[in-house]
Coordinates of C-alpha atoms in Angstrom, one line a residue:
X1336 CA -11.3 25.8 -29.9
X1337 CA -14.5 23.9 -28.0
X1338 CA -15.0 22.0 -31.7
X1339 CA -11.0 21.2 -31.3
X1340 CA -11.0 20.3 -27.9
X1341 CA -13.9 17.4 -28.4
X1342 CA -12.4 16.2 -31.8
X1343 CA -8.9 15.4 -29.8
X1344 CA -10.6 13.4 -26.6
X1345 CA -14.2 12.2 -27.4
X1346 CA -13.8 11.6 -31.5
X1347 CA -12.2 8.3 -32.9
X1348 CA -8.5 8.6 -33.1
X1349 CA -7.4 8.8 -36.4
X1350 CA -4.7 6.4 -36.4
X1351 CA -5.4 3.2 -34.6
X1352 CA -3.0 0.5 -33.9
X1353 CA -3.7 -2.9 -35.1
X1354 CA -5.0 -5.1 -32.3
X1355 CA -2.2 -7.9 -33.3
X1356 CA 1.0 -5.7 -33.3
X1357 CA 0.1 -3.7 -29.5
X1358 CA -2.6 -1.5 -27.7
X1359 CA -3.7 1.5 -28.6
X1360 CA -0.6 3.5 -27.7
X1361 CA 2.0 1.3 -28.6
X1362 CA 3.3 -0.5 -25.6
X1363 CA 0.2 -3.5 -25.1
X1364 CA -1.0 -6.6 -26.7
X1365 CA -4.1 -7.2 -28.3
X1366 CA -5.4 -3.8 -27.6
X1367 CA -5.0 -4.0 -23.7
X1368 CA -3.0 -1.1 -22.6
X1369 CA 0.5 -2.0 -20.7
X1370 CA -1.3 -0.6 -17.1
X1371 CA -3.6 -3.3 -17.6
X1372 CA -1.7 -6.2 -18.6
X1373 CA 0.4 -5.4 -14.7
X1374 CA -3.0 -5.9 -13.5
X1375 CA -3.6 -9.2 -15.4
X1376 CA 0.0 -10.7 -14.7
X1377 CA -0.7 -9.5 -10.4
X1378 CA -4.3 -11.1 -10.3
X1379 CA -2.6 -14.4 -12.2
X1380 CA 0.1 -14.1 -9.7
X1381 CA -2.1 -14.0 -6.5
X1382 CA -4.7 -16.2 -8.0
X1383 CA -2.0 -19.1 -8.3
X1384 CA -0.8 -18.0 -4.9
X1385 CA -4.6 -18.5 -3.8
X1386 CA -4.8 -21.7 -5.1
X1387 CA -1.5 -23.1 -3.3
X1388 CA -2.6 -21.9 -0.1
X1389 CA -6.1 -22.7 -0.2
X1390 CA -6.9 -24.6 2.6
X1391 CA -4.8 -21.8 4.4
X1392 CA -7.1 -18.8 3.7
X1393 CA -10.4 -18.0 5.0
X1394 CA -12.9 -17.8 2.2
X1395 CA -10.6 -18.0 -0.9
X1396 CA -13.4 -18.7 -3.7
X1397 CA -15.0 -15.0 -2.3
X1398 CA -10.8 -14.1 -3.5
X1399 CA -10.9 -15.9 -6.4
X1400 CA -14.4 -14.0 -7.1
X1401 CA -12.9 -11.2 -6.7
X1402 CA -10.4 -11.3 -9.1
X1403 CA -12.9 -12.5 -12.1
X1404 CA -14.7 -9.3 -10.9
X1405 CA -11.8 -6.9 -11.7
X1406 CA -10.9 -8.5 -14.9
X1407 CA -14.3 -8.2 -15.8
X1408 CA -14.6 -4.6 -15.6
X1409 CA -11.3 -4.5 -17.5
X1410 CA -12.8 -6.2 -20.4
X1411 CA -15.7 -4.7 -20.7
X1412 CA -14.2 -1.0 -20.9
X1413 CA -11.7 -2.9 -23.5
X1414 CA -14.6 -3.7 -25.6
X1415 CA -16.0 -0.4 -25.4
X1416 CA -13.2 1.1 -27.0
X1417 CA -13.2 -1.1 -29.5
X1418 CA -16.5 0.6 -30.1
X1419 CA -15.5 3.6 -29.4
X1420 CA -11.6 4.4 -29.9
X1421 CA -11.4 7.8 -28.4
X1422 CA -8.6 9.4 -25.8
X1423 CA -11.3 9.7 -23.4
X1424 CA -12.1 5.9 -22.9
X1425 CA -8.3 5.5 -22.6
X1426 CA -8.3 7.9 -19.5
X1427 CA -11.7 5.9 -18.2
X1428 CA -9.9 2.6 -18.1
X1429 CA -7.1 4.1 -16.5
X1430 CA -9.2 5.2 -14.0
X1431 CA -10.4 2.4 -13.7
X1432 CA -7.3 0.7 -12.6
X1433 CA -7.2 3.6 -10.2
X1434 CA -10.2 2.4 -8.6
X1435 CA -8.8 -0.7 -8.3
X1436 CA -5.7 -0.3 -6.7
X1437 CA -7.9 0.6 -3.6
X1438 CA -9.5 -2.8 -3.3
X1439 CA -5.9 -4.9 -4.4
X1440 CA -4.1 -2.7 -1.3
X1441 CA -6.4 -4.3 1.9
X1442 CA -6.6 -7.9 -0.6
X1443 CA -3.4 -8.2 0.6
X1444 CA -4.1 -8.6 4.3
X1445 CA -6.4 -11.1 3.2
X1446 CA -4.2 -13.4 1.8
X1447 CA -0.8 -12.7 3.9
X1448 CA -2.2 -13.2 7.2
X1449 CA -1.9 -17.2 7.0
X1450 CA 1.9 -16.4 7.3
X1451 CA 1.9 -14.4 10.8
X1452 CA 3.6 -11.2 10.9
X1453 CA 7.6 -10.0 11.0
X1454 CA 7.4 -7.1 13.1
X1455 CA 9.2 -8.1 15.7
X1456 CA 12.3 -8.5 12.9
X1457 CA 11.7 -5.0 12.5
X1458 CA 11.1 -3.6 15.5
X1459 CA 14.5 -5.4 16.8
X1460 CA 16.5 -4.3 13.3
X1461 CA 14.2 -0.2 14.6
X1462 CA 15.9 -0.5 17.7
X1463 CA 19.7 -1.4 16.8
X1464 CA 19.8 1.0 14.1
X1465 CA 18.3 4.2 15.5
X1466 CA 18.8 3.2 19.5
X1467 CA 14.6 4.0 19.9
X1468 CA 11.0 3.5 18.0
X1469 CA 10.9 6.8 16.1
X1470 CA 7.8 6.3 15.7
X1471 CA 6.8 5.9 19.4
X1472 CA 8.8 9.5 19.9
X1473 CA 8.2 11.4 16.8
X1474 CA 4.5 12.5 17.5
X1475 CA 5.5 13.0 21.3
X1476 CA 8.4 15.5 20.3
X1477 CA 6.3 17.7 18.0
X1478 CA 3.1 17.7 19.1
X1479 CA 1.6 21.1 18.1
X1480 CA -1.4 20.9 16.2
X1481 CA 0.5 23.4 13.1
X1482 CA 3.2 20.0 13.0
X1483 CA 0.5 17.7 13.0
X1484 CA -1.7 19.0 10.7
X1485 CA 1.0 19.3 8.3
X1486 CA 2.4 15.7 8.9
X1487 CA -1.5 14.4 7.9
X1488 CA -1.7 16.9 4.6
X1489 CA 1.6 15.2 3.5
X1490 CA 0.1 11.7 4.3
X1491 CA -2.9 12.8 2.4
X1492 CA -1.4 13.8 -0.5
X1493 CA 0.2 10.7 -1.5
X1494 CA -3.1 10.8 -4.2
X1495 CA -1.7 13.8 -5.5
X1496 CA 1.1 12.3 -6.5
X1497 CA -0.2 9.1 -8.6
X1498 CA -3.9 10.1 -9.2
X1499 CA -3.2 13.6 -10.1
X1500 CA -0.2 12.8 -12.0
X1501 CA -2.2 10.3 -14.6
X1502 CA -4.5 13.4 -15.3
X1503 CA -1.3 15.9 -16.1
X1504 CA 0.4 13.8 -18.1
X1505 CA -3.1 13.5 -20.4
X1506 CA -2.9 16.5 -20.8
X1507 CA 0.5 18.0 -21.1
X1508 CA 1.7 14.9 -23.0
X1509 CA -0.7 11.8 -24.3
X1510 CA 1.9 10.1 -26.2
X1511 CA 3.7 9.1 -22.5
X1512 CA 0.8 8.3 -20.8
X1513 CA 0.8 4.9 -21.3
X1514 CA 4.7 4.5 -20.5
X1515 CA 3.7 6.4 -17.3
X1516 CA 1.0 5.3 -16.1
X1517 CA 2.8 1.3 -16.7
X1518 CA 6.0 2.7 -14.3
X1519 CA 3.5 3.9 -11.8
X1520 CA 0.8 0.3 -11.6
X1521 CA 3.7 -1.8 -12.0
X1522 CA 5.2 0.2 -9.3
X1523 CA 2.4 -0.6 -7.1
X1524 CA 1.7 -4.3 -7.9
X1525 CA 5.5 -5.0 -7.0
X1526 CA 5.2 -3.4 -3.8
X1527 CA 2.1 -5.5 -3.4
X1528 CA 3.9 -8.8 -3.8
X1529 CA 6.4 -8.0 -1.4
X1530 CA 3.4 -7.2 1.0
X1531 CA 2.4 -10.7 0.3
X1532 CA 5.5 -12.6 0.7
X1533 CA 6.7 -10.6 3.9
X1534 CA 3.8 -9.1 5.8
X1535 CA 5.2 -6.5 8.4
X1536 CA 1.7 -4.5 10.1
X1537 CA 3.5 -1.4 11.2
X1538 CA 4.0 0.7 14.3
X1539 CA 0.3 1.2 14.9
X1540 CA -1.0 -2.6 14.8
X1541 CA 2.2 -4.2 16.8
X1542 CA 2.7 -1.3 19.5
X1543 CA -0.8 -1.8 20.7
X1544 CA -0.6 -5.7 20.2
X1545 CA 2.6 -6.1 22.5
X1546 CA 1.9 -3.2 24.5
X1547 CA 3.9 0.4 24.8
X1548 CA 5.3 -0.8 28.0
X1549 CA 7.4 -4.0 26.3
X1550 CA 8.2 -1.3 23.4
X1551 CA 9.7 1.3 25.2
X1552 CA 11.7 -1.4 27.4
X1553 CA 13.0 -2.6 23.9
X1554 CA 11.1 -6.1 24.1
X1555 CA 9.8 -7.0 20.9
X1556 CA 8.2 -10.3 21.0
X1557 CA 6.9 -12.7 17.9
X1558 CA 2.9 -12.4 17.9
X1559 CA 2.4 -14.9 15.3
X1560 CA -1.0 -15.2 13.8
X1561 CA -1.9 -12.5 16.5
X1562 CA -3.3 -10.2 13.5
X1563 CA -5.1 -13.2 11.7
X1564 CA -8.3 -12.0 13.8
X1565 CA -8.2 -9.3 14.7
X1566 CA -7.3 -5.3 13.1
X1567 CA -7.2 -2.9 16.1
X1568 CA -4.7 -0.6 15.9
X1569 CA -3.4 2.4 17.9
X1570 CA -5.2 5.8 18.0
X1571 CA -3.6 7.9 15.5
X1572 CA -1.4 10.8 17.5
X1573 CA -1.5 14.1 16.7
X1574 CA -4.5 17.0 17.0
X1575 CA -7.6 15.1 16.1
X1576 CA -10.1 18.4 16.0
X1577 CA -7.7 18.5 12.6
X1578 CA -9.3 18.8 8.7
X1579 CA -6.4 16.2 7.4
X1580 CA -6.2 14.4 10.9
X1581 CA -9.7 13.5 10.2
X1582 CA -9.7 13.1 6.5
X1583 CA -7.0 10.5 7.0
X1584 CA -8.4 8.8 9.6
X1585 CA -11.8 8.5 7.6
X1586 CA -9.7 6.4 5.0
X1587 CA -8.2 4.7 7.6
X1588 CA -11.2 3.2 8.9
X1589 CA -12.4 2.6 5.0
X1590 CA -9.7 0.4 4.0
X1591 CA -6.6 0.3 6.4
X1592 CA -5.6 -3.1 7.5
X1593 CA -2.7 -4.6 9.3
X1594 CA -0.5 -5.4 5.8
X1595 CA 2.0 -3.2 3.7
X1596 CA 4.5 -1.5 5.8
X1597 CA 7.5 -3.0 4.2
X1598 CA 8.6 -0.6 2.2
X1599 CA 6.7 2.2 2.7
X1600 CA 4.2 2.2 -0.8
X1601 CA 3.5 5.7 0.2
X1602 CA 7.5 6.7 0.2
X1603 CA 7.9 4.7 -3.2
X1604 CA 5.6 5.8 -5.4
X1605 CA 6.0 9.1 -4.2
X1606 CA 9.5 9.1 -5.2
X1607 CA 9.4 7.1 -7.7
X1608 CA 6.4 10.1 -9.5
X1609 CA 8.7 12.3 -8.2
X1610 CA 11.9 10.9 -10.2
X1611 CA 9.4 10.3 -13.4
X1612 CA 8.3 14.4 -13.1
X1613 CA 12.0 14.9 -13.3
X1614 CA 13.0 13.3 -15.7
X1615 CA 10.3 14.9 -17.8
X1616 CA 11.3 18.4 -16.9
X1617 CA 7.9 19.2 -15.3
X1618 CA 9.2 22.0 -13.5
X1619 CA 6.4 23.7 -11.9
X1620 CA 4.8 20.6 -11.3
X1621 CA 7.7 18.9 -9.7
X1622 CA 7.6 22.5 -7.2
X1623 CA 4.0 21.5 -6.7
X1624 CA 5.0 18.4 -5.6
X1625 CA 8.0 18.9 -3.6
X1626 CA 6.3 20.3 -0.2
X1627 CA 3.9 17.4 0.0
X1628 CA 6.5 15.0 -1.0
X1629 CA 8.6 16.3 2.4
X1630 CA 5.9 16.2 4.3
X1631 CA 4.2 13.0 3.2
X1632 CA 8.2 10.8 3.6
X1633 CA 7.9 12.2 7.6
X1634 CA 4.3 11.8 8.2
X1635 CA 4.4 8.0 7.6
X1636 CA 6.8 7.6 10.6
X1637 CA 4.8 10.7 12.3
X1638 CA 1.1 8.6 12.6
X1639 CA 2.6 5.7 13.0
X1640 CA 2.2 4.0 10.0
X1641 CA 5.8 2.9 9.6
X1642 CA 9.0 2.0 11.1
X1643 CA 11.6 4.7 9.9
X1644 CA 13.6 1.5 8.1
X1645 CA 10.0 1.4 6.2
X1646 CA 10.2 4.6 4.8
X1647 CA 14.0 4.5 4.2
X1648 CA 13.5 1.3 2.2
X1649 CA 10.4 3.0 0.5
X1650 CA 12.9 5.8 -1.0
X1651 CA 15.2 3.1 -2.1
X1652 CA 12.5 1.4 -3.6
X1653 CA 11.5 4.1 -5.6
X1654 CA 14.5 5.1 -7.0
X1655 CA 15.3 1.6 -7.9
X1656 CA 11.4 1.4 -9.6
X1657 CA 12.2 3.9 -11.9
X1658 CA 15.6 2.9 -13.4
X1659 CA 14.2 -1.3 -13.7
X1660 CA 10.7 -0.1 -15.5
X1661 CA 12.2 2.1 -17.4
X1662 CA 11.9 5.7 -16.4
X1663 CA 14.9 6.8 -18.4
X1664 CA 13.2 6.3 -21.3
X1665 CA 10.9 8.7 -21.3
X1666 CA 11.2 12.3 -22.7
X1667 CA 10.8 15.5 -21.9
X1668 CA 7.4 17.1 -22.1

């Protein structure tokens, strides 16, 4: 079984795909996997988006750096393989573009902050819809440590849901990964472009630059530039003594900026992994899921991450992600 087990992930697959005809499981070009390709056509994207705005951004060549420095790592794991074609250096440069999505998320504050922010759109479109600022209330009206404890475990595993969910479907069903795991990056890198095009901070960033009072007398005011220089945000609510209160506050402070709340990336790729563990029949795994998955659509309004109309949209989003990338095409496992 050991002699098995090493023969199917670290030996040389037996049947290779030629280089000219797609990747090594059927869906790329040239031996790049589809994942990777998303990644290629996002960096061209922002690079030309860069280069436009130039004079606009602070320090773009450090961007455009940047960039090279992903791709890089891309190609040199794609030359490995070609050295060594094995199942296991497919899972590394998937992981690899895992890595990566945590340096292209706070890229986009980087870039999107030459355009000033939207949040008082939101705010106003917050206030007609639900009468309030959930989140300004939501923390207030459950405050128990249990509630909030539970709110940051959902927001924590939001991970779970895309890093966890790469490792499954190695396992349970190779033959999708690569289908997958292109729904799932190209999931993220459209959410990213919206996040470029229309930056909206969130709750936590335009509460504390307005100040609660104009907030809770329903005056939502056009900061402009206001978050071009500056990233303080709000205190998260909720018990801080708390394991997953201070777990997510630890990433927070590692690579949260004022960027991405419209949608809710959190709320569509969830739902989105959650529609793709569906359709595949993953029953037990979709149970796994389902707890979090509640938890983690509240939580984002809870710590004040979101306006509600972010995570609303994020469902939406999700949904929609799977059906345009092709969800329905996979099987069950």
């Amino acid at each position: 079984m050991k002699q098995d087990y090493i023969a199917e992930h670290f030996l040389p697959m037996r049947k290779k795909v030629k280089m000219s005809k797609g990747g090594p499981m059927g869906m790329g070009f040239f031996g790049f996997i589809a994942p990777e390709l998303a990644q290629f056509v996002y960096a061209a994207f922002t690079m030309l988006l860069i280069l436009f705005t130039w004079t606009n951004i602070e320090n773009p060549s450090a961007l455009m750096w940047q960039r090279l420095s992903f791709l890089s790592g891309t190609l040199a794991l794609w030359v490995v393989y070609q050295l060594w074609p094995c199942r296991f250096m497919l899972l590394c440069r998937l992981v690899y573009l895992l890595m990566m999505l945590g340096s292209w998320y706070p890229d986009t504050y980087y870039i999107n902050r030459q355009f000033g922010s939207f949040d008082h759109v939101f705010a106003t479109w917050e206030q007609s819809l639900f009468g309030c600022q959930p989140a300004a209330l939501f923390s207030q009206r459950f405050d128990s440590a249990l509630v909030s404890e539970l709110m940051y475990m959902g927001y924590v595993s939001y991970y779970l849901f895309f890093v966890v969910t790469v490792f499954v479907v190695y396992f349970r069903d190779f033959k999708q990964l690569e289908r997958v795991s292109f729904i799932i990056f190209t999931g993220f890198f459209l959410c990213y472009v919206i996040y470029l095009l229309l930056p909206v901070t969130g709750p936590q960033y335009y509460f504390l630059a307005v100040g609660m009072d104009k907030i809770l007398a329903d005056n939502f005011p056009d900061i402009g530039h206001y978050f071009a220089d500056t990233t303080d945000c709000l205190t998260a609510p909720g018990w801080s003594k708390g394991l997953f209160y201070n777990i997510c506050h630890f990433m927070h402070q590692s690579g949260e900026r004022p960027t991405a709340a419209f949608p809710s990336s959190h709320v569509a790729i969830a739902t989105l992994v959650m529609t793709l563990v569906l359709r595949m029949r993953m029953w037990k795994y979709l149970l796994v899921l389902a707890v979090p998955y509640l938890f983690l659509c509240m939580s984002t309004v809870y710590i004040q991450a979101h306006y509600a109309i972010d995570a609303i949209a994020g469902f939406f989003v999700g949904i929609a992600l799977f059906f345009l990338l092709g969800g329905m095409k996979l099987k069950q496992i």
